Amino acid sequence: MGLMHRKNAEFKLDKFPSPPSSHEVPPPGTQRVGGEPATELHRGLRSRQITMIAIGGAIGTGLIIGTGSALAKAGPLSILISYTLVGFVVYMVMCALGEMAAYLPIQSGFTGYATRFCDPALGFSLGYTYWFKYIIVTPNQLTAAALVIQYWVPRERVNPGVFIAVFLVAIVLINYLGIKFFGEIEFWLSSIKVLTICGLLILSLVLVLGGGPDHDRKGFRYWKNPGAMKPLYGTGDKGRFLGLWSTFVTATFAYLGTELVGVTVGEAQNPRRVIPRAIKLTFWRIVVFYVCSVLLIGMLVPYNSDRLSFATKQSTGASASPFVVAMIESGISGLPGFLNALILIFVFSAANSDLYIATRTLYGLAKEGNSHWIFARTDKRGVPIYALGLSATIACIAFLNCADDSTKVFKYFVNLVTIFGLLTWISILVTHIYFVKARRAQGIEKHEMAYTAPFGLYGTYFALVFCIVIAVFKNFDVFVHVKGREGGENFDYVNFITGYLGIPLYLIMIFGYKIISKTKGWTPLTADLITGKDVIDREEEEFLANKAVNRQGNSKNGGWFYRRFVAWLL
């Protein structure tokens, strides 16, 4: 009955120019533009590549570089609390996304879920919000690359625009050469990132225990002097609370990208088994990579260190990363330069994958009729060249770095990207609430689901409220008028605009879509939980049958070793 109601209410927004018949939505798996067959996106990403891209995309400048600013502003205990709480919220978001993706792993990802389960207007707004996020985060990574490379080459010697241009040309070329080339390059870059984080954690633990050249067993010394929490804009409990709250925006930025599994789900093999496993491992990734990292950094570097990025006017060189500062503070002279080179790989890999996601998101919008049809055109390698061209052109805003201080531009980008990321998480959580209500109303029992969120709707509501609170109050300091504030004593209009610009854009797109197309959201009985499910069911049966045959022919394939000792990391 719900599917009948949905078919009777089918609609499409005719705002964007399209060739004849392009408004008709093709059946699942069909690739065409305007009634004529179009070159399909080549499904060249292997499961190992998708897995590594997902984990590699979530490890970037927010953890490696941005942690330093939070530590300098609020102290080690504050960043430990914020990274832990935001990490729990991210886990709730991933559980919500995992429940929907394991049930119906469609190629359009969470944008498609919002359109089908909640409201087409939300799907429209979410799609553009996510694209906005990645056309901003790409130049953000390029800006971070310019900041990191100043460890060797000061901006007085070589203009940062030179390095931005080199990296931009490189990532455009990698994306242009096709999905197989991109997948293999990104697999090895992401592998280096994962191994680097593991190495940094081991090294940091050794330094904490006094295994460095200075043989200084630091422990929790810096939690006592200068202290565990640094007051901000005041003294006492009020100052410590404001310092703590100021770190939530940095923590949120560090976790952005974890939801990438929602983009790659349509290309995953046996998604109803792979996705639940990936979601369950998300908890341990958060604990090992993020929480342990900020804990150890807070033990190694005092928040009043002059070397910390954003702490003093010396904002280049080793100050770009708190891990580099920790090495220098412990007397290690050889590794900081090597680590900075690895950080450069982090940034390059993140920029590369971000441009890929921006391109594919715009391509998906065009396929759904929510953008100009030309962005759905692909070349013989299956690359959406026009979508790639537009996304790469917008990435040129990174050249703002040539005219302004690197750290200032970096902070503006952090503000923009954080609000877009928060709006994406909010949309996913709202969609999950509608999805759960719909499956209950349509009689889909819990035991029929491949995966369900362990905390149910309670966890989703908690994460939703938390995300909304962060989105509303994350830039509270623009209203604070005290001496010594980074934006000056007067109203900081630049940070206000960059911090909150995404919210009115998000709401304007939702209500503008509804007004123009005159649509209504789906009720629990009219939400479409059926279309395409039979195709997924058949694909799953075929995959499991082929896997059983291959297992009989090759019983000693090392699968147990991979699942036991490697899969938790990837």
mmCIF file of N, CA and C in Angstrom, residues 75-155:
data_model
loop_
_atom_site.group_PDB
_atom_site.id
_atom_site.type_symbol
_atom_site.label_atom_id
_atom_site.label_comp_id
_atom_site.label_asym_id
_atom_site.label_seq_id
_atom_site.Cartn_x
_atom_site.Cartn_y
_atom_site.Cartn_z
ATOM 1 N N GLY A 75 43.458 22.913 26.775
ATOM 2 C CA GLY A 75 44.133 21.972 27.653
ATOM 3 C C GLY A 75 43.824 20.516 27.335
ATOM 4 N N PRO A 76 44.603 19.579 27.906
ATOM 5 C CA PRO A 76 44.507 18.157 27.540
ATOM 6 C C PRO A 76 43.214 17.476 27.967
ATOM 7 N N LEU A 77 42.696 17.772 29.149
ATOM 8 C CA LEU A 77 41.463 17.113 29.583
ATOM 9 C C LEU A 77 40.282 17.550 28.729
ATOM 10 N N SER A 78 40.269 18.804 28.331
ATOM 11 C CA SER A 78 39.172 19.304 27.503
ATOM 12 C C SER A 78 39.107 18.587 26.166
ATOM 13 N N ILE A 79 40.266 18.404 25.509
ATOM 14 C CA ILE A 79 40.226 17.735 24.209
ATOM 15 C C ILE A 79 39.917 16.252 24.364
ATOM 16 N N LEU A 80 40.311 15.652 25.487
ATOM 17 C CA LEU A 80 39.974 14.247 25.713
ATOM 18 C C LEU A 80 38.469 14.082 25.862
ATOM 19 N N ILE A 81 37.837 14.980 26.606
ATOM 20 C CA ILE A 81 36.378 14.917 26.792
ATOM 21 C C ILE A 81 35.656 15.163 25.470
ATOM 22 N N SER A 82 36.059 16.205 24.748
ATOM 23 C CA SER A 82 35.355 16.558 23.509
ATOM 24 C C SER A 82 35.511 15.482 22.446
ATOM 25 N N TYR A 83 36.717 14.945 22.270
ATOM 26 C CA TYR A 83 36.924 13.901 21.264
ATOM 27 C C TYR A 83 36.173 12.627 21.640
ATOM 28 N N THR A 84 36.043 12.335 22.927
ATOM 29 C CA THR A 84 35.319 11.138 23.347
ATOM 30 C C THR A 84 33.819 11.297 23.115
ATOM 31 N N LEU A 85 33.255 12.448 23.524
ATOM 32 C CA LEU A 85 31.816 12.670 23.353
ATOM 33 C C LEU A 85 31.425 12.753 21.882
ATOM 34 N N VAL A 86 32.189 13.517 21.102
ATOM 35 C CA VAL A 86 31.889 13.614 19.673
ATOM 36 C C VAL A 86 32.085 12.254 19.001
ATOM 37 N N GLY A 87 33.077 11.494 19.467
ATOM 38 C CA GLY A 87 33.280 10.156 18.929
ATOM 39 C C GLY A 87 32.069 9.266 19.156
ATOM 40 N N PHE A 88 31.452 9.373 20.331
ATOM 41 C CA PHE A 88 30.240 8.594 20.602
ATOM 42 C C PHE A 88 29.103 9.026 19.684
ATOM 43 N N VAL A 89 28.979 10.339 19.465
ATOM 44 C CA VAL A 89 27.952 10.843 18.544
ATOM 45 C C VAL A 89 28.183 10.308 17.138
ATOM 46 N N VAL A 90 29.442 10.295 16.698
ATOM 47 C CA VAL A 90 29.771 9.770 15.369
ATOM 48 C C VAL A 90 29.391 8.295 15.277
ATOM 49 N N TYR A 91 29.635 7.560 16.340
ATOM 50 C CA TYR A 91 29.262 6.143 16.345
ATOM 51 C C TYR A 91 27.755 5.984 16.197
ATOM 52 N N MET A 92 26.974 6.848 16.855
ATOM 53 C CA MET A 92 25.521 6.815 16.713
ATOM 54 C C MET A 92 25.106 7.123 15.271
ATOM 55 N N VAL A 93 25.767 8.101 14.659
ATOM 56 C CA VAL A 93 25.475 8.437 13.259
ATOM 57 C C VAL A 93 25.775 7.246 12.360
ATOM 58 N N MET A 94 26.908 6.595 12.596
ATOM 59 C CA MET A 94 27.287 5.450 11.770
ATOM 60 C C MET A 94 26.335 4.272 11.969
ATOM 61 N N CYS A 95 25.881 4.063 13.189
ATOM 62 C CA CYS A 95 24.911 2.991 13.443
ATOM 63 C C CYS A 95 23.598 3.278 12.712
ATOM 64 N N ALA A 96 23.154 4.525 12.744
ATOM 65 C CA ALA A 96 21.923 4.902 12.038
ATOM 66 C C ALA A 96 22.077 4.704 10.536
ATOM 67 N N LEU A 97 23.214 5.156 9.995
ATOM 68 C CA LEU A 97 23.468 4.988 8.568
ATOM 69 C C LEU A 97 23.613 3.517 8.216
ATOM 70 N N GLY A 98 24.278 2.756 9.079
ATOM 71 C CA GLY A 98 24.494 1.334 8.820
ATOM 72 C C GLY A 98 23.207 0.544 8.763
ATOM 73 N N GLU A 99 22.242 0.890 9.597
ATOM 74 C CA GLU A 99 20.963 0.176 9.586
ATOM 75 C C GLU A 99 20.255 0.354 8.250
ATOM 76 N N MET A 100 20.245 1.582 7.740
ATOM 77 C CA MET A 100 19.588 1.839 6.451
ATOM 78 C C MET A 100 20.380 1.231 5.299
ATOM 79 N N ALA A 101 21.711 1.366 5.343
ATOM 80 C CA ALA A 101 22.545 0.883 4.240
ATOM 81 C C ALA A 101 22.565 -0.634 4.160
ATOM 82 N N ALA A 102 22.531 -1.314 5.303
ATOM 83 C CA ALA A 102 22.521 -2.776 5.288
ATOM 84 C C ALA A 102 21.184 -3.316 4.778
ATOM 85 N N TYR A 103 20.113 -2.580 5.025
ATOM 86 C CA TYR A 103 18.802 -3.017 4.541
ATOM 87 C C TYR A 103 18.653 -2.779 3.044
ATOM 88 N N LEU A 104 19.068 -1.592 2.594
ATOM 89 C CA LEU A 104 18.889 -1.233 1.189
ATOM 90 C C LEU A 104 20.122 -0.465 0.701
ATOM 91 N N PRO A 105 21.185 -1.162 0.319
ATOM 92 C CA PRO A 105 22.430 -0.497 -0.106
ATOM 93 C C PRO A 105 22.351 0.052 -1.527
ATOM 94 N N ILE A 106 21.709 1.206 -1.671
ATOM 95 C CA ILE A 106 21.530 1.811 -2.997
ATOM 96 C C ILE A 106 22.722 2.693 -3.347
ATOM 97 N N GLN A 107 22.898 2.939 -4.633
ATOM 98 C CA GLN A 107 24.061 3.680 -5.100
ATOM 99 C C GLN A 107 24.016 5.152 -4.722
ATOM 100 N N SER A 108 22.835 5.718 -4.557
ATOM 101 C CA SER A 108 22.751 7.137 -4.217
ATOM 102 C C SER A 108 23.051 7.419 -2.763
ATOM 103 N N GLY A 109 23.235 6.362 -1.945
ATOM 104 C CA GLY A 109 23.658 6.545 -0.570
ATOM 105 C C GLY A 109 22.642 7.266 0.289
ATOM 106 N N PHE A 110 23.144 8.006 1.294
ATOM 107 C CA PHE A 110 22.213 8.608 2.256
ATOM 108 C C PHE A 110 21.397 9.735 1.654
ATOM 109 N N THR A 111 21.821 10.301 0.522
ATOM 110 C CA THR A 111 20.968 11.274 -0.161
ATOM 111 C C THR A 111 19.700 10.593 -0.668
ATOM 112 N N GLY A 112 19.866 9.397 -1.214
ATOM 113 C CA GLY A 112 18.715 8.627 -1.671
ATOM 114 C C GLY A 112 17.818 8.197 -0.528
ATOM 115 N N TYR A 113 18.408 7.870 0.637
ATOM 116 C CA TYR A 113 17.593 7.489 1.787
ATOM 117 C C TYR A 113 16.725 8.655 2.251
ATOM 118 N N ALA A 114 17.304 9.849 2.279
ATOM 119 C CA ALA A 114 16.524 11.028 2.681
ATOM 120 C C ALA A 114 15.367 11.268 1.723
ATOM 121 N N THR A 115 15.619 11.077 0.426
ATOM 122 C CA THR A 115 14.582 11.288 -0.585
ATOM 123 C C THR A 115 13.467 10.261 -0.466
ATOM 124 N N ARG A 116 13.803 9.013 -0.220
ATOM 125 C CA ARG A 116 12.826 7.925 -0.218
ATOM 126 C C ARG A 116 12.126 7.733 1.112
ATOM 127 N N PHE A 117 12.828 7.942 2.218
ATOM 128 C CA PHE A 117 12.256 7.626 3.526
ATOM 129 C C PHE A 117 11.670 8.837 4.241
ATOM 130 N N CYS A 118 12.166 10.035 3.928
ATOM 131 C CA CYS A 118 11.768 11.219 4.683
ATOM 132 C C CYS A 118 11.047 12.236 3.813
ATOM 133 N N ASP A 119 11.803 12.960 2.976
ATOM 134 C CA ASP A 119 11.225 14.030 2.171
ATOM 135 C C ASP A 119 12.169 14.314 1.007
ATOM 136 N N PRO A 120 11.677 14.361 -0.230
ATOM 137 C CA PRO A 120 12.552 14.699 -1.361
ATOM 138 C C PRO A 120 13.263 16.033 -1.177
ATOM 139 N N ALA A 121 12.641 16.959 -0.472
ATOM 140 C CA ALA A 121 13.285 18.245 -0.223
ATOM 141 C C ALA A 121 14.524 18.070 0.649
ATOM 142 N N LEU A 122 14.454 17.163 1.621
ATOM 143 C CA LEU A 122 15.616 16.891 2.465
ATOM 144 C C LEU A 122 16.718 16.230 1.650
ATOM 145 N N GLY A 123 16.343 15.316 0.744
ATOM 146 C CA GLY A 123 17.338 14.686 -0.121
ATOM 147 C C GLY A 123 18.028 15.689 -1.022
ATOM 148 N N PHE A 124 17.249 16.652 -1.546
ATOM 149 C CA PHE A 124 17.811 17.709 -2.381
ATOM 150 C C PHE A 124 18.801 18.559 -1.586
ATOM 151 N N SER A 125 18.372 19.009 -0.413
ATOM 152 C CA SER A 125 19.222 19.858 0.416
ATOM 153 C C SER A 125 20.448 19.104 0.912
ATOM 154 N N LEU A 126 20.261 17.853 1.328
ATOM 155 C CA LEU A 126 21.384 17.043 1.798
ATOM 156 C C LEU A 126 22.408 16.829 0.699
ATOM 157 N N GLY A 127 21.941 16.570 -0.520
ATOM 158 C CA GLY A 127 22.858 16.351 -1.630
ATOM 159 C C GLY A 127 23.748 17.557 -1.883
ATOM 160 N N TYR A 128 23.131 18.733 -1.915
ATOM 161 C CA TYR A 128 23.920 19.940 -2.154
ATOM 162 C C TYR A 128 24.766 20.319 -0.938
ATOM 163 N N THR A 129 24.243 20.068 0.262
ATOM 164 C CA THR A 129 25.042 20.340 1.460
ATOM 165 C C THR A 129 26.304 19.491 1.460
ATOM 166 N N TYR A 130 26.147 18.229 1.089
ATOM 167 C CA TYR A 130 27.305 17.331 1.057
ATOM 168 C C TYR A 130 28.282 17.743 -0.036
ATOM 169 N N TRP A 131 27.759 18.175 -1.169
ATOM 170 C CA TRP A 131 28.656 18.647 -2.235
ATOM 171 C C TRP A 131 29.359 19.934 -1.809
ATOM 172 N N PHE A 132 28.626 20.841 -1.185
ATOM 173 C CA PHE A 132 29.247 22.062 -0.667
ATOM 174 C C PHE A 132 30.376 21.718 0.299
ATOM 175 N N LYS A 133 30.115 20.719 1.140
ATOM 176 C CA LYS A 133 31.136 20.322 2.115
ATOM 177 C C LYS A 133 32.424 19.928 1.412
ATOM 178 N N TYR A 134 32.316 19.128 0.365
ATOM 179 C CA TYR A 134 33.526 18.596 -0.259
ATOM 180 C C TYR A 134 34.176 19.559 -1.243
ATOM 181 N N ILE A 135 33.423 20.521 -1.762
ATOM 182 C CA ILE A 135 34.108 21.524 -2.574
ATOM 183 C C ILE A 135 34.785 22.557 -1.688
ATOM 184 N N ILE A 136 34.445 22.559 -0.388
ATOM 185 C CA ILE A 136 35.150 23.408 0.563
ATOM 186 C C ILE A 136 36.316 22.655 1.202
ATOM 187 N N VAL A 137 36.101 21.377 1.529
ATOM 188 C CA VAL A 137 37.137 20.628 2.225
ATOM 189 C C VAL A 137 38.329 20.338 1.314
ATOM 190 N N THR A 138 38.113 20.275 0.007
ATOM 191 C CA THR A 138 39.236 20.043 -0.907
ATOM 192 C C THR A 138 40.241 21.194 -0.873
ATOM 193 N N PRO A 139 39.819 22.450 -1.067
ATOM 194 C CA PRO A 139 40.791 23.536 -0.901
ATOM 195 C C PRO A 139 41.300 23.662 0.522
ATOM 196 N N ASN A 140 40.500 23.210 1.501
ATOM 197 C CA ASN A 140 40.963 23.200 2.882
ATOM 198 C C ASN A 140 42.189 22.304 3.031
ATOM 199 N N GLN A 141 42.163 21.137 2.405
ATOM 200 C CA GLN A 141 43.308 20.227 2.459
ATOM 201 C C GLN A 141 44.501 20.813 1.712
ATOM 202 N N LEU A 142 44.246 21.475 0.605
ATOM 203 C CA LEU A 142 45.337 22.105 -0.136
ATOM 204 C C LEU A 142 45.978 23.221 0.687
ATOM 205 N N THR A 143 45.153 23.975 1.414
ATOM 206 C CA THR A 143 45.680 25.007 2.295
ATOM 207 C C THR A 143 46.522 24.393 3.405
ATOM 208 N N ALA A 144 46.044 23.274 3.953
ATOM 209 C CA ALA A 144 46.808 22.585 4.992
ATOM 210 C C ALA A 144 48.145 22.090 4.451
ATOM 211 N N ALA A 145 48.166 21.662 3.194
ATOM 212 C CA ALA A 145 49.421 21.217 2.582
ATOM 213 C C ALA A 145 50.428 22.357 2.529
ATOM 214 N N ALA A 146 49.935 23.553 2.189
ATOM 215 C CA ALA A 146 50.828 24.715 2.153
ATOM 216 C C ALA A 146 51.351 25.036 3.547
ATOM 217 N N LEU A 147 50.509 24.848 4.561
ATOM 218 C CA LEU A 147 50.937 25.103 5.933
ATOM 219 C C LEU A 147 52.007 24.100 6.358
ATOM 220 N N VAL A 148 51.795 22.819 6.037
ATOM 221 C CA VAL A 148 52.750 21.780 6.436
ATOM 222 C C VAL A 148 54.082 21.941 5.713
ATOM 223 N N ILE A 149 54.053 22.271 4.440
ATOM 224 C CA ILE A 149 55.280 22.315 3.651
ATOM 225 C C ILE A 149 56.174 23.488 4.063
ATOM 226 N N GLN A 150 55.605 24.429 4.795
ATOM 227 C CA GLN A 150 56.423 25.539 5.283
ATOM 228 C C GLN A 150 57.390 25.108 6.384
ATOM 229 N N TYR A 151 57.301 23.869 6.806
ATOM 230 C CA TYR A 151 58.302 23.307 7.717
ATOM 231 C C TYR A 151 59.686 23.352 7.074
ATOM 232 N N TRP A 152 59.725 23.149 5.750
ATOM 233 C CA TRP A 152 61.002 23.182 5.025
ATOM 234 C C TRP A 152 61.192 24.501 4.279
ATOM 235 N N VAL A 153 60.110 25.021 3.713
ATOM 236 C CA VAL A 153 60.214 26.203 2.849
ATOM 237 C C VAL A 153 59.309 27.304 3.393
ATOM 238 N N PRO A 154 59.861 28.320 4.046
ATOM 239 C CA PRO A 154 59.038 29.418 4.572
ATOM 240 C C PRO A 154 58.305 30.143 3.449
ATOM 241 N N ARG A 155 57.175 30.718 3.772
ATOM 242 C CA ARG A 155 56.374 31.420 2.776
ATOM 243 C C ARG A 155 57.100 32.642 2.235
#
